[in-house]
Amino acid sequence: MRKVIFLDRDGTINVEKSYLHKWEDFEFEKNVIDGLKELKKMGYEFIVVTNQSGIARGYYSEDDLKALNNEMVKELKKHDIDILECYYCPHHPEKGLDQYKKNCDCRKPNPGMLLEGIKKYNVDIENSFMIGDKKTDLEAGKKAGLKSILILTGYGKNIEDDVKKEYLIGKDLLDISKIIK
């Protein structure tokens, strides 16, 4: 069985920018590369799970998202960091284009993307984690049976007080690698 870190993307891996969909606007959060390298040394592999309602809203296409994710994966690969897969939810329950406007199992806080990754990659849920900057990330991890950790990048610093009794908290991915160790 594999030990996996499930990672939210926006606000966790990259700096939060409203409806990010162009590689030229992408910027890694502080200590992402070093944190992922440390986690990799501990035997963890990585899966990205990201809500992308910008697709439902018509701000960008699934192809735009896939192109950006592919560039991110290539950049991480230059640092010897592999991403097993990038899962995304293009839906929104109330807003957007008809084919994407729906309640679904994949939009966090629902655990659909995580459960799919757990099954496909034979993930050891007892020794795996979900890391994200929103309560929906933490709840999705919990529903999937994972330990969830709030990261204080992105929106994380805004909800720290709301979740500190229930979840572990780290200031960035390097700090979280020390917590997990």
Tab-separated table of C-alpha atoms in Angstrom:
chain	number	residue	atom	x	y	z
A	1	MET	CA	0.000	0.000	0.000
A	2	ARG	CA	1.105	3.546	-0.747
A	3	LYS	CA	1.525	6.469	1.627
A	4	VAL	CA	0.063	9.495	-0.119
A	5	ILE	CA	-0.265	13.181	0.597
A	6	PHE	CA	-3.399	14.558	-1.047
A	7	LEU	CA	-2.831	18.231	-1.809
A	8	ASP	CA	-5.249	20.991	-2.602
A	9	ARG	CA	-3.763	23.155	-5.365
A	10	ASP	CA	-4.807	26.808	-5.113
A	11	GLY	CA	-3.545	28.364	-1.893
A	12	THR	CA	-1.632	25.193	-0.981
A	13	ILE	CA	0.747	24.444	-3.863
A	14	ASN	CA	0.409	27.775	-5.664
A	15	VAL	CA	-0.310	31.282	-4.499
A	16	GLU	CA	-4.066	31.884	-4.446
A	17	LYS	CA	-5.127	33.923	-7.468
A	18	SER	CA	-8.777	34.173	-8.339
A	19	TYR	CA	-9.641	31.557	-10.992
A	20	LEU	CA	-6.028	30.862	-11.926
A	21	HIS	CA	-5.826	29.178	-15.331
A	22	LYS	CA	-2.719	30.531	-17.097
A	23	TRP	CA	0.748	29.187	-16.445
A	24	GLU	CA	2.294	32.649	-16.679
A	25	ASP	CA	0.215	33.630	-13.602
A	26	PHE	CA	1.251	30.541	-11.603
A	27	GLU	CA	3.527	31.047	-8.602
A	28	PHE	CA	4.525	28.371	-6.082
A	29	GLU	CA	3.733	29.055	-2.440
A	30	LYS	CA	6.679	29.526	-0.078
A	31	ASN	CA	8.563	26.310	0.789
A	32	VAL	CA	6.449	24.058	-1.469
A	33	ILE	CA	9.430	22.476	-3.243
A	34	ASP	CA	11.442	21.944	-0.047
A	35	GLY	CA	8.404	20.611	1.812
A	36	LEU	CA	7.525	18.141	-0.942
A	37	LYS	CA	11.158	16.970	-1.115
A	38	GLU	CA	11.115	16.281	2.633
A	39	LEU	CA	7.815	14.426	2.413
A	40	LYS	CA	9.143	12.392	-0.512
A	41	LYS	CA	12.189	11.400	1.596
A	42	MET	CA	9.711	10.030	4.155
A	43	GLY	CA	8.221	7.783	1.473
A	44	TYR	CA	5.158	9.827	0.529
A	45	GLU	CA	3.730	10.154	-2.948
A	46	PHE	CA	1.463	12.997	-4.074
A	47	ILE	CA	-2.012	13.435	-5.556
A	48	VAL	CA	-3.564	16.831	-6.276
A	49	VAL	CA	-7.303	17.302	-5.631
A	50	THR	CA	-8.730	20.666	-6.638
A	51	ASN	CA	-12.154	22.278	-6.986
A	52	GLN	CA	-12.236	24.291	-10.214
A	53	SER	CA	-15.598	26.056	-10.396
A	54	GLY	CA	-14.066	28.490	-12.903
A	55	ILE	CA	-14.801	25.793	-15.487
A	56	ALA	CA	-18.481	25.649	-14.474
A	57	ARG	CA	-18.654	29.439	-14.556
A	58	GLY	CA	-17.198	29.533	-18.085
A	59	TYR	CA	-14.052	31.464	-17.068
A	60	TYR	CA	-11.761	28.822	-18.588
A	61	SER	CA	-11.978	25.362	-20.131
A	62	GLU	CA	-11.009	21.919	-18.910
A	63	ASP	CA	-8.222	22.014	-21.516
A	64	ASP	CA	-6.921	25.272	-19.976
A	65	LEU	CA	-6.870	23.626	-16.548
A	66	LYS	CA	-5.162	20.485	-17.822
A	67	ALA	CA	-2.496	22.580	-19.583
A	68	LEU	CA	-1.764	24.500	-16.373
A	69	ASN	CA	-1.663	21.322	-14.283
A	70	ASN	CA	0.670	19.683	-16.825
A	71	GLU	CA	3.071	22.638	-16.583
A	72	MET	CA	2.977	22.464	-12.772
A	73	VAL	CA	3.709	18.720	-12.881
A	74	LYS	CA	6.619	19.304	-15.323
A	75	GLU	CA	8.067	22.021	-13.086
A	76	LEU	CA	7.851	19.797	-10.000
A	77	LYS	CA	9.459	16.951	-11.961
A	78	LYS	CA	12.510	19.209	-12.502
A	79	HIS	CA	12.909	19.028	-8.703
A	80	ASP	CA	12.495	15.219	-8.699
A	81	ILE	CA	8.946	15.489	-7.349
A	82	ASP	CA	6.345	13.307	-9.051
A	83	ILE	CA	2.589	13.840	-8.933
A	84	LEU	CA	0.665	10.578	-9.322
A	85	GLU	CA	-2.403	12.375	-10.644
A	86	CYS	CA	-4.222	15.712	-10.655
A	87	TYR	CA	-7.914	15.233	-9.949
A	88	TYR	CA	-10.268	18.171	-10.404
A	89	CYS	CA	-13.935	18.958	-9.947
A	90	PRO	CA	-15.300	21.259	-12.696
A	91	HIS	CA	-18.765	21.508	-11.113
A	92	HIS	CA	-20.663	24.064	-9.075
A	93	PRO	CA	-24.042	23.335	-7.467
A	94	GLU	CA	-25.620	26.717	-8.292
A	95	LYS	CA	-23.564	28.711	-10.780
A	96	GLY	CA	-22.425	28.222	-14.319
A	97	LEU	CA	-22.944	26.316	-17.512
A	98	ASP	CA	-25.647	23.653	-17.586
A	99	GLN	CA	-23.424	20.593	-18.019
A	100	TYR	CA	-21.342	21.658	-14.994
A	101	LYS	CA	-24.121	23.029	-12.776
A	102	LYS	CA	-24.848	20.140	-10.444
A	103	ASN	CA	-24.324	18.621	-7.055
A	104	CYS	CA	-21.629	15.979	-7.344
A	105	ASP	CA	-19.545	13.601	-5.278
A	106	CYS	CA	-16.269	15.154	-6.391
A	107	ARG	CA	-16.618	18.776	-5.207
A	108	LYS	CA	-14.915	19.131	-1.837
A	109	PRO	CA	-16.063	18.836	0.962
A	110	ASN	CA	-17.363	15.657	-0.703
A	111	PRO	CA	-14.614	13.043	-0.817
A	112	GLY	CA	-15.143	11.728	-4.367
A	113	MET	CA	-11.770	12.757	-5.806
A	114	LEU	CA	-9.927	11.415	-2.764
A	115	LEU	CA	-11.837	8.130	-2.748
A	116	GLU	CA	-11.076	7.650	-6.438
A	117	GLY	CA	-7.355	8.237	-5.788
A	118	ILE	CA	-7.390	5.960	-2.737
A	119	LYS	CA	-8.900	3.129	-4.769
A	120	LYS	CA	-6.840	3.619	-7.936
A	121	TYR	CA	-3.482	3.925	-6.148
A	122	ASN	CA	-4.098	1.478	-3.284
A	123	VAL	CA	-3.563	4.188	-0.664
A	124	ASP	CA	-2.849	3.326	2.968
A	125	ILE	CA	-5.392	5.708	4.525
A	126	GLU	CA	-4.050	5.145	8.048
A	127	ASN	CA	-0.709	6.661	7.023
A	128	SER	CA	-1.837	9.259	4.492
A	129	PHE	CA	-2.919	12.880	4.757
A	130	MET	CA	-5.007	15.611	3.134
A	131	ILE	CA	-3.464	19.097	3.169
A	132	GLY	CA	-5.404	22.207	2.234
A	133	ASP	CA	-6.143	25.824	3.049
A	134	LYS	CA	-9.940	25.605	3.329
A	135	LYS	CA	-12.336	23.837	5.647
A	136	THR	CA	-13.778	22.006	2.626
A	137	ASP	CA	-10.341	20.422	2.033
A	138	LEU	CA	-10.097	19.274	5.634
A	139	GLU	CA	-13.650	17.905	5.651
A	140	ALA	CA	-13.084	15.978	2.414
A	141	GLY	CA	-9.983	14.381	3.909
A	142	LYS	CA	-11.824	13.469	7.077
A	143	LYS	CA	-14.742	11.950	5.115
A	144	ALA	CA	-12.230	9.860	3.134
A	145	GLY	CA	-10.685	8.539	6.367
A	146	LEU	CA	-7.488	10.588	6.138
A	147	LYS	CA	-5.830	12.826	8.689
A	148	SER	CA	-6.288	16.407	7.493
A	149	ILE	CA	-3.885	19.295	8.052
A	150	LEU	CA	-4.657	22.981	7.583
A	151	ILE	CA	-1.943	24.936	5.816
A	152	LEU	CA	-1.737	28.629	6.717
A	153	THR	CA	-1.050	29.744	3.158
A	154	GLY	CA	-3.879	30.835	0.862
A	155	TYR	CA	-7.092	31.129	2.862
A	156	GLY	CA	-5.731	29.008	5.723
A	157	LYS	CA	-4.826	31.872	8.003
A	158	ASN	CA	-8.457	33.080	7.852
A	159	ILE	CA	-9.888	29.867	9.332
A	160	GLU	CA	-7.156	28.843	11.790
A	161	ASP	CA	-9.219	29.722	14.875
A	162	ASP	CA	-12.252	27.840	13.536
A	163	VAL	CA	-10.430	24.533	13.073
A	164	LYS	CA	-7.537	24.499	15.568
A	165	LYS	CA	-9.347	22.194	18.006
A	166	GLU	CA	-10.053	19.593	15.343
A	167	TYR	CA	-7.107	19.604	12.903
A	168	LEU	CA	-3.336	19.850	12.858
A	169	ILE	CA	-2.021	23.150	11.498
A	170	GLY	CA	1.233	24.051	9.706
A	171	LYS	CA	2.459	27.357	8.362
A	172	ASP	CA	3.663	25.925	5.014
A	173	LEU	CA	4.556	22.578	3.436
A	174	LEU	CA	8.048	22.518	4.939
A	175	ASP	CA	6.571	23.060	8.403
A	176	ILE	CA	3.961	20.368	7.729
A	177	SER	CA	6.710	17.924	6.717
A	178	LYS	CA	8.184	18.397	10.225
A	179	ILE	CA	4.774	17.854	11.830
A	180	ILE	CA	4.243	14.620	9.885
A	181	LYS	CA	7.763	13.403	10.674
